[in-house]
Tab-separated table of C-alpha atoms and ligand atoms in Angstrom:
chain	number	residue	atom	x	y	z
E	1	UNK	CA	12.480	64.760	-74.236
E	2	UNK	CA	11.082	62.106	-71.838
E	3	UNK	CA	11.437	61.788	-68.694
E	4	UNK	CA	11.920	57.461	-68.482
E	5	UNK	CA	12.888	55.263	-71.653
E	6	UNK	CA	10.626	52.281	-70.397
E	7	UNK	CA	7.739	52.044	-68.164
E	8	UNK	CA	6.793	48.273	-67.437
E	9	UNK	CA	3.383	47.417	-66.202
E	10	UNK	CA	1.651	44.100	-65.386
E	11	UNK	CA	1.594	40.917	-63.099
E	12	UNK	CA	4.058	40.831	-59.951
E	13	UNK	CA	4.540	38.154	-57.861
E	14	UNK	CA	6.164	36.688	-55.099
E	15	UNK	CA	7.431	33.144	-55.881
E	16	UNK	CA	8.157	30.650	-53.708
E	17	UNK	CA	10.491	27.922	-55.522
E	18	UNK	CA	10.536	24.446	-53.963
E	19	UNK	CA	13.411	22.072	-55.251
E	20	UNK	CA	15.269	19.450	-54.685
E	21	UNK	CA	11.891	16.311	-54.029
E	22	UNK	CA	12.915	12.491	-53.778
E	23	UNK	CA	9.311	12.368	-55.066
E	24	UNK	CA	5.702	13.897	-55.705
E	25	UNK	CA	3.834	13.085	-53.078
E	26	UNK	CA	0.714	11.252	-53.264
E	27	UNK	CA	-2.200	12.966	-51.723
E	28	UNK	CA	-2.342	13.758	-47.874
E	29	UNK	CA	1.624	12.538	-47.683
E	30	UNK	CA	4.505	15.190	-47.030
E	31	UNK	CA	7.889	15.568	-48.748
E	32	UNK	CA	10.511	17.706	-47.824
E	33	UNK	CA	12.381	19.854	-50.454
E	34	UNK	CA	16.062	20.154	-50.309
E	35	UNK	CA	16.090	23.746	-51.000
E	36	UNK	CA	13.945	26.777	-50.992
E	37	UNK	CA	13.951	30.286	-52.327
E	38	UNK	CA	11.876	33.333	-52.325
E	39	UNK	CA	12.228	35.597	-55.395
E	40	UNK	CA	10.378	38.886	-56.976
E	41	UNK	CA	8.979	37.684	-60.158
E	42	UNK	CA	5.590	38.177	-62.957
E	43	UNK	CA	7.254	38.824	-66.772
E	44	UNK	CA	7.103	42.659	-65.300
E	45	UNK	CA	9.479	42.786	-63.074
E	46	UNK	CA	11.939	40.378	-65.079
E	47	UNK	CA	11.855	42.870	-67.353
E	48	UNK	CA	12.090	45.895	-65.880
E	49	UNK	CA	14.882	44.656	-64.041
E	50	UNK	CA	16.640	43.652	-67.412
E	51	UNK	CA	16.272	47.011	-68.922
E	52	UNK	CA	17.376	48.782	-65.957
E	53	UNK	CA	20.243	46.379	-65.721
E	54	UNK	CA	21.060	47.481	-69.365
E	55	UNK	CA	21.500	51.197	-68.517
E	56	UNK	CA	17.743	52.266	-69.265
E	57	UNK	CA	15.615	54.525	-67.120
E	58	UNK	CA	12.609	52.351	-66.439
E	59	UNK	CA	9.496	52.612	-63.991
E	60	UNK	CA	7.720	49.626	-62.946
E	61	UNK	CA	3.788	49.605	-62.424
E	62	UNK	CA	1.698	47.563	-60.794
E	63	UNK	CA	0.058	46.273	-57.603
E	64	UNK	CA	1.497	44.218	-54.338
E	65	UNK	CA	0.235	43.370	-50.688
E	66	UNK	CA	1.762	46.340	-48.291
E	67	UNK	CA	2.799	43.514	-46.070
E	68	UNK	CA	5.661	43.157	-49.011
E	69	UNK	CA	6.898	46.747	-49.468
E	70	UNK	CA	10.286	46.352	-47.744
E	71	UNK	CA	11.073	43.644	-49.527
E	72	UNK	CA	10.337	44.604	-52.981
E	73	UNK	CA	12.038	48.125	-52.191
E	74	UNK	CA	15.156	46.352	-51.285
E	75	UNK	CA	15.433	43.616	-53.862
E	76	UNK	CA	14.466	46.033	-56.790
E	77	UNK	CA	16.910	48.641	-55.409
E	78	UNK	CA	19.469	45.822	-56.106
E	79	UNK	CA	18.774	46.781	-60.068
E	80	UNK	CA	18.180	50.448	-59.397
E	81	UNK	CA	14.107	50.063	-59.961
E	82	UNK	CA	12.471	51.859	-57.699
E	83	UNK	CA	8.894	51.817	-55.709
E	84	UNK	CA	6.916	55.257	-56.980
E	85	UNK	CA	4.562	52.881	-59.771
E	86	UNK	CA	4.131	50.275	-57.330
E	87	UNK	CA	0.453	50.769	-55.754
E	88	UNK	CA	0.029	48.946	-52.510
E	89	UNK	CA	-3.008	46.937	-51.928
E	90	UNK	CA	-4.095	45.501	-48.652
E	91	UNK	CA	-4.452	42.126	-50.077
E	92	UNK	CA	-1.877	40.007	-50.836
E	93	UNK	CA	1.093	40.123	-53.070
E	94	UNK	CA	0.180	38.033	-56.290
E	95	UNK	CA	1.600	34.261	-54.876
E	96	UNK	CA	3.138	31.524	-56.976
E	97	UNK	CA	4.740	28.275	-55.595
E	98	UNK	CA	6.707	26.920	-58.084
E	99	UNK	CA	7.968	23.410	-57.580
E	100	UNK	CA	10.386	21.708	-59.487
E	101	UNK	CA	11.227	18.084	-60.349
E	102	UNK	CA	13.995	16.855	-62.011
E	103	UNK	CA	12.354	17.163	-65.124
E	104	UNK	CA	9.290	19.112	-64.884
E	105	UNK	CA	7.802	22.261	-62.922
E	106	UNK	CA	4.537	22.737	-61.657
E	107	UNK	CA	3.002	25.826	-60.454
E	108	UNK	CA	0.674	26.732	-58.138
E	109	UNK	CA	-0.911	30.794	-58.130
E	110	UNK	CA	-2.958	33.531	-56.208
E	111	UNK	CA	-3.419	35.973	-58.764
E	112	UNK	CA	-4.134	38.052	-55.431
E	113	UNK	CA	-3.028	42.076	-55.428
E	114	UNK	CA	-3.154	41.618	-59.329
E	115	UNK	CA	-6.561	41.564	-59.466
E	116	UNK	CA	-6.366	45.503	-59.104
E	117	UNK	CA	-4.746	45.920	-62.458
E	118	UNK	CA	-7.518	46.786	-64.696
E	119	UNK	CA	-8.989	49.257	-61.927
E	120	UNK	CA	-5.031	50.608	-61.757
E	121	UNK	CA	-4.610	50.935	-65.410
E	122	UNK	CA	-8.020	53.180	-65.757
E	123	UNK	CA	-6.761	56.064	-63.851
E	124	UNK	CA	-5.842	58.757	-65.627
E	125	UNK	CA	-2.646	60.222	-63.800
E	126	UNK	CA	-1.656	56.427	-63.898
E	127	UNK	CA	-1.706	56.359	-67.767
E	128	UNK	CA	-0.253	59.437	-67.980
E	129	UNK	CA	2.642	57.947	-65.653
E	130	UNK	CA	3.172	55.349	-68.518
E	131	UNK	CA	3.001	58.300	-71.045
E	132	UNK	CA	5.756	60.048	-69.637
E	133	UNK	CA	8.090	57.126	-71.037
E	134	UNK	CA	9.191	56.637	-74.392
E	135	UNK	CA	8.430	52.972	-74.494
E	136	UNK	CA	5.813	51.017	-72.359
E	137	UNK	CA	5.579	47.409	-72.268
E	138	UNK	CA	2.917	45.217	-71.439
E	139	UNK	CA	3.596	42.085	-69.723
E	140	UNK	CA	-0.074	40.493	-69.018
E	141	UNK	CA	-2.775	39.155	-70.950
E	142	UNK	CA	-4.384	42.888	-71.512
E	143	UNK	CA	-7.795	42.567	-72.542
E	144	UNK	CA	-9.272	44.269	-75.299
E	145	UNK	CA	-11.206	46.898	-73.574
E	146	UNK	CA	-8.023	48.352	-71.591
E	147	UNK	CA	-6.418	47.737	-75.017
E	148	UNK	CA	-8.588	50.129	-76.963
E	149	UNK	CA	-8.683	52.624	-73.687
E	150	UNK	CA	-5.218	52.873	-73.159
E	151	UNK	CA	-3.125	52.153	-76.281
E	152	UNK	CA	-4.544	55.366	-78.209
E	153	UNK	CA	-3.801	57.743	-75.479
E	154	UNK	CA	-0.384	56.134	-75.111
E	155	UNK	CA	0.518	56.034	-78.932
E	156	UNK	CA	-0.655	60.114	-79.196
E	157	UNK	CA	1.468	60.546	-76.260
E	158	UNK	CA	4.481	59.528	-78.795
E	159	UNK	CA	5.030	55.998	-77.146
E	160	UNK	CA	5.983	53.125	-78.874
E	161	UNK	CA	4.319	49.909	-77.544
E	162	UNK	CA	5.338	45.986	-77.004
E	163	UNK	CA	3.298	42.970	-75.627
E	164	UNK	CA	3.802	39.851	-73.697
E	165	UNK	CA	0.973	38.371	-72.905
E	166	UNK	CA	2.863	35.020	-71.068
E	167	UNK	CA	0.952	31.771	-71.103
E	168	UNK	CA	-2.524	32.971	-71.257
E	169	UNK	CA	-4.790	30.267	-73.142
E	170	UNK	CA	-7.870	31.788	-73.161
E	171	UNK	CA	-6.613	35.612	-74.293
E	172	UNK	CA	-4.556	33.655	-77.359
E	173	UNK	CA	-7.202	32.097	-78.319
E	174	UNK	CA	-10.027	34.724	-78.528
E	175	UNK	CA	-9.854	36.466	-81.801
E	176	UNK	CA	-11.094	39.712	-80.714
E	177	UNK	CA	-7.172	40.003	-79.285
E	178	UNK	CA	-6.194	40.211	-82.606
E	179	UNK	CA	-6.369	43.741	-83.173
E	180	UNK	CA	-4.084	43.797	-79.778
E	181	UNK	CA	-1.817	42.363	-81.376
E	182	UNK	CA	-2.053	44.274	-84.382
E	183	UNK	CA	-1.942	47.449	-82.214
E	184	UNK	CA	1.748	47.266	-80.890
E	185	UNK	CA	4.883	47.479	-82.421
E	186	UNK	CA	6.225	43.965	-81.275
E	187	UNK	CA	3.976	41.077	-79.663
E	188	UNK	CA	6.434	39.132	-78.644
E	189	UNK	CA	5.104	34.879	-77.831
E	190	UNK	CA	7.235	32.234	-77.537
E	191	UNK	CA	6.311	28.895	-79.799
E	192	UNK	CA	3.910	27.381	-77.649
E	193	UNK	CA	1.596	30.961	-77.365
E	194	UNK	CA	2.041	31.406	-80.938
E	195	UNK	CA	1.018	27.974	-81.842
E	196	UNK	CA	-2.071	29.175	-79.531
E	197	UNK	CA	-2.400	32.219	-81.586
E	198	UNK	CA	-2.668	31.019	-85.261
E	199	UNK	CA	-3.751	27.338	-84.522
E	200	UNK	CA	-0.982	25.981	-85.887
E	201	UNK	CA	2.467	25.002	-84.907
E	202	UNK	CA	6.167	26.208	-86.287
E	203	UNK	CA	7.839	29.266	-86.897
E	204	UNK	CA	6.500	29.313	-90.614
E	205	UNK	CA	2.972	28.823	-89.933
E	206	UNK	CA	2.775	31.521	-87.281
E	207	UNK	CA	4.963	34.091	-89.550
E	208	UNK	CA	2.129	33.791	-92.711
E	209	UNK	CA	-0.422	34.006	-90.174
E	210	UNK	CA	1.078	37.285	-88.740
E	211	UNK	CA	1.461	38.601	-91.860
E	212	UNK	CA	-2.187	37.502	-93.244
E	213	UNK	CA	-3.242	39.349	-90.175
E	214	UNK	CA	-1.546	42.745	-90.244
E	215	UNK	CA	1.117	42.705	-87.628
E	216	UNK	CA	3.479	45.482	-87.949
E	217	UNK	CA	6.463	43.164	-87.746
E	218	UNK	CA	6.884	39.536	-86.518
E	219	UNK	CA	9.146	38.086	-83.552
E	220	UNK	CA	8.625	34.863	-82.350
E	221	UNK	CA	10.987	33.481	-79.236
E	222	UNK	CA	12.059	30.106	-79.865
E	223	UNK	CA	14.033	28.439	-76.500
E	224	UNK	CA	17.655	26.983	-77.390
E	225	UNK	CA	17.007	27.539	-80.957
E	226	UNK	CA	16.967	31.610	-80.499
E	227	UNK	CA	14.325	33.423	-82.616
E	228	UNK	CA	13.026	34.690	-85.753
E	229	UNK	CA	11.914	38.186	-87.012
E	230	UNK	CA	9.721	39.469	-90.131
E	231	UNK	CA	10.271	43.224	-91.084
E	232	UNK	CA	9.579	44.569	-94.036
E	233	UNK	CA	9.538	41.467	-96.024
E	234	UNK	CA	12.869	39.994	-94.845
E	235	UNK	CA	13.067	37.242	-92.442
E	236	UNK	CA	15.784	36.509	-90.135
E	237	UNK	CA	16.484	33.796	-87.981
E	238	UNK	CA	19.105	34.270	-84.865
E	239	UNK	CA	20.610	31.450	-82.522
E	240	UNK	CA	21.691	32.323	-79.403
E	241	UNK	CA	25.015	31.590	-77.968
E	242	UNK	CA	25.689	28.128	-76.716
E	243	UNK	CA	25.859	28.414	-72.758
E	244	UNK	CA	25.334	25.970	-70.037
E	245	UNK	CA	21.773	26.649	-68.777
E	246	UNK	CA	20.959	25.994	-65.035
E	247	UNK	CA	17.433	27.194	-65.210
E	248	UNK	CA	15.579	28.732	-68.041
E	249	UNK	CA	12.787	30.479	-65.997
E	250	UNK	CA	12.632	34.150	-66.931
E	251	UNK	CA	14.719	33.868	-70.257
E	252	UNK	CA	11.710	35.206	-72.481
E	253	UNK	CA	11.283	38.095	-70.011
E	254	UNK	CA	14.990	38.968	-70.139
E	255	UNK	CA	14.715	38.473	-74.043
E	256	UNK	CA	12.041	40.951	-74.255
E	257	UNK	CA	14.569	43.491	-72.583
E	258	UNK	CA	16.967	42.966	-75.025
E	259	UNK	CA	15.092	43.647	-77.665
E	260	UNK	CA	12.983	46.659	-75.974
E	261	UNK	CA	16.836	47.934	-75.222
E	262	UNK	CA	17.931	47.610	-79.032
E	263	UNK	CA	14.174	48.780	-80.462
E	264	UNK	CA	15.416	51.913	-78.437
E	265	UNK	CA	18.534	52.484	-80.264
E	266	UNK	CA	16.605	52.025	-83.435
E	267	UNK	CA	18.531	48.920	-84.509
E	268	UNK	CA	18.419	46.974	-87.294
E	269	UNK	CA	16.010	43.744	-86.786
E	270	UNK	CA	19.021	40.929	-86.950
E	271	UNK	CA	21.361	42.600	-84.342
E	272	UNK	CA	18.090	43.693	-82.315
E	273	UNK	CA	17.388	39.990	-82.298
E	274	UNK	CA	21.124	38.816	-81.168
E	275	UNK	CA	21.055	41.192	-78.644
E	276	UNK	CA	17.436	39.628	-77.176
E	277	UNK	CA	18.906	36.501	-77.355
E	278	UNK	CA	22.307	36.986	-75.827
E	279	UNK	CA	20.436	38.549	-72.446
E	280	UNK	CA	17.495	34.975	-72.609
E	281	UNK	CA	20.577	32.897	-72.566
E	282	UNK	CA	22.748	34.565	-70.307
E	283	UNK	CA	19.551	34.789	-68.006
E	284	UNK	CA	19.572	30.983	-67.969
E	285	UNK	CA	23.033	30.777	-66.932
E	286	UNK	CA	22.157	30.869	-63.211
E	287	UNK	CA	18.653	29.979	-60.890
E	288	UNK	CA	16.548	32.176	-61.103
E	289	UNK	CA	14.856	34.912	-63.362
E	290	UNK	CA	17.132	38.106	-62.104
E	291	UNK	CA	20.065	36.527	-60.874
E	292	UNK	CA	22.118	36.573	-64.195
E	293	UNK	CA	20.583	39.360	-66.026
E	294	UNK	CA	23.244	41.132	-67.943
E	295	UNK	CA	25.056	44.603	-67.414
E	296	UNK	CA	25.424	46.383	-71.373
E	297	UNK	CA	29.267	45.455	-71.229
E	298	UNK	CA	28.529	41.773	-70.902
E	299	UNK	CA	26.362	41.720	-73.713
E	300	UNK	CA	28.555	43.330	-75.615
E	301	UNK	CA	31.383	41.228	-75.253
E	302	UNK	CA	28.984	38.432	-75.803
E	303	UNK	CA	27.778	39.730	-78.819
E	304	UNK	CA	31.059	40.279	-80.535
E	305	UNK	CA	32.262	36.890	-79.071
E	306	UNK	CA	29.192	35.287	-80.764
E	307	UNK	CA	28.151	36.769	-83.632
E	308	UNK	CA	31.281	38.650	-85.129
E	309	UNK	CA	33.899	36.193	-84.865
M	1	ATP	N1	18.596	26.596	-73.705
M	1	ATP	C1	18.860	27.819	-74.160
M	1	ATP	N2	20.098	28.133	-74.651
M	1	ATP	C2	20.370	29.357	-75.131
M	1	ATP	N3	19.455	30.357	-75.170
M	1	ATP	C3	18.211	30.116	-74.714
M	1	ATP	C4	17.851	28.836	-74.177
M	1	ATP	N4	16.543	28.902	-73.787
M	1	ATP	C5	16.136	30.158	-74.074
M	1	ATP	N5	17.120	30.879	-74.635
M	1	ATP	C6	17.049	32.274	-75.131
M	1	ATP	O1	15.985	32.951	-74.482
M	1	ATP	C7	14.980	33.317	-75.437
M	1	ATP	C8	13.606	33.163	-74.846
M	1	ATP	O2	13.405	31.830	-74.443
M	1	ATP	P1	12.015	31.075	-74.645
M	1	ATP	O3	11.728	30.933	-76.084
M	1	ATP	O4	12.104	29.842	-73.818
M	1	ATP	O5	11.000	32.139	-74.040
M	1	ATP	P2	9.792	31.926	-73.029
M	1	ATP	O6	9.212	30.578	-73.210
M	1	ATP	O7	8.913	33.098	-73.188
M	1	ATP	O8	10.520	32.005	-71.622
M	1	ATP	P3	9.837	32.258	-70.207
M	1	ATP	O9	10.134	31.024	-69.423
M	1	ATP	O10	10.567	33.445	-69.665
M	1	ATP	O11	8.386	32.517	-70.444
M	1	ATP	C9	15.213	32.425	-76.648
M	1	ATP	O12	14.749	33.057	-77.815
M	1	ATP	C10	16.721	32.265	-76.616
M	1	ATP	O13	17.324	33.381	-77.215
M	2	MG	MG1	7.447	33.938	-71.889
């Protein structure tokens, strides 16, 4: 029996979310935003906060500035994560300014305590820390040499493996990350990193490719239109409920928990897809990446609402 069902490692950052401009400013002039807010976020901690949120035992891993530990202790605690696979760095936390027109966002980062990560993730007692969970997802562009050191010791362990690799240009488009992708039970891009991927764009062209190139089974995220799966031969394509969305930032992230949460009840691939996309829309029901991430009895109302009606 293991000790955690998920252990979540990768990028964590602190985001600093500007909105609310009369304009972008040309350079050297100031503009003042009409609101601010300062938020935990990096695909990591969306999703362990998603899974823990659904009832799962989940232990997040990576690296931030000491400067933030109070902060992350107390905002994670919120979601009943807690601190012991956080290693504090004096650097600082990984930094991204995020500022949003009406139409578009634009980002600027510090990869900063980050840069750690593949130091972190070749210590021994820290892979066997991922070990002790049943499931361990990546959520970071993992390059192929931590890839072949750490996914063998981790799949003889008895884990089960997933992969979001986030908007990472130059990792989707290196073909030696194929066999990464090959390697885990569910890469999980959305369109445009698929499209990356296989060169090609649409939810047909990247499911031959993933099949022409060995992956175990296929899930591709696809915004407002939901998502599609491939296992064993059968497609299926799910839509996600119709909501009012405020702010779709984090809605992959909280899409991978719903499917890492039904992957762990050994569901079938069509209601392991509904439930993924029930928690990505219900994340985008409210700012922010954490704010509106479902408890198991909303999702489950949801669900029957939605799909069983
Ligand atoms: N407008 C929407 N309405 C309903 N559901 C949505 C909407 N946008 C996203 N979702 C749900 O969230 C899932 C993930 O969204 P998306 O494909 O945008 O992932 P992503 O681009 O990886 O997101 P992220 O911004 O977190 O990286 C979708 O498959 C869908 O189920
Ligand atoms: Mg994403």
């Amino acid at each position: 029996m293991k000790l955690r069902d998920v252990a979540v490692v990768g990028e964590i950052f602190a985001d600093h979310v500007f909105t609310g401009f009369s304009h972008w400013p040309r350079p050297g002039e100031e503009v003042i935003a009409r609101s601010y807010v300062r938020e935990l976020g990096g695909g990591s901690v969306n999703t362990a906060c998603g899974l823990s949120r659904l009832g799962r035992r989940v232990r997040l891993v990576g690296l931030i500035g000491d400067a933030d530990f109070d902060w992350f202790e107390r905002r994670l605690a919120e979601f009943d994560v807690g601190m012991d696979g956080i290693r504090l760095e004096q650097e600082v936390t990984g930094t991204t300014v995020s500022v949003s027109m009406r139409d578009d966002r634009t980002f600027f980062t510090y990869p900063g305590a980050n840069r750690g990560l593949p130091d972190l993730l070749a210590v021994p007692s820290v892979i066997a820390d991922l070990a002790a969970a049943r499931h361990v997802h990546f959520a970071m562009p993992l390059s192929r040499e931590l890839a072949s050191s750490m996914l063998p010791p981790l799949r003889a362990a008895g884990c089960t493996l997933s992969l979001d690799v986030g908007h990472s240009p130059d990792w989707l488009r290196d073909p030696a990350n194929v066999a990464t992708c090959r390697e885990v039970d569910l890469f999980l891009p959305n369109a445009t990193e698929a499209e990356m991927l296989c060169g090609q764009a649409g939810a047909e062209a990247y499911m031959a490719w993933a099949l022409e190139n060995g992956l175990p089974r296929t899930v591709l995220k696809r915004g407002e239109q939901g998502a599609v799966a491939v296992a064993g031969g059968v497609s299926h394509h799910v839509a996600p409920p119709v909501i009012e969305v405020v702010d779709t930032t984090g809605a992959g992230d909280a899409f991978n928990a719903g499917l890492i949460d039904a992957w762990l009840d050994d569901e079938a691939p069509g209601p392991a897809l509904e439930r993924a996309c029930i928690c990505g829309a219900l994340c985008s029901t409210a700012a922010g990446a954490l704010a509106a991430l479902p408890h198991s009895p909303q999702l489950r109302t949801l669900r029957e609402q939605t799909y069983r009606s």
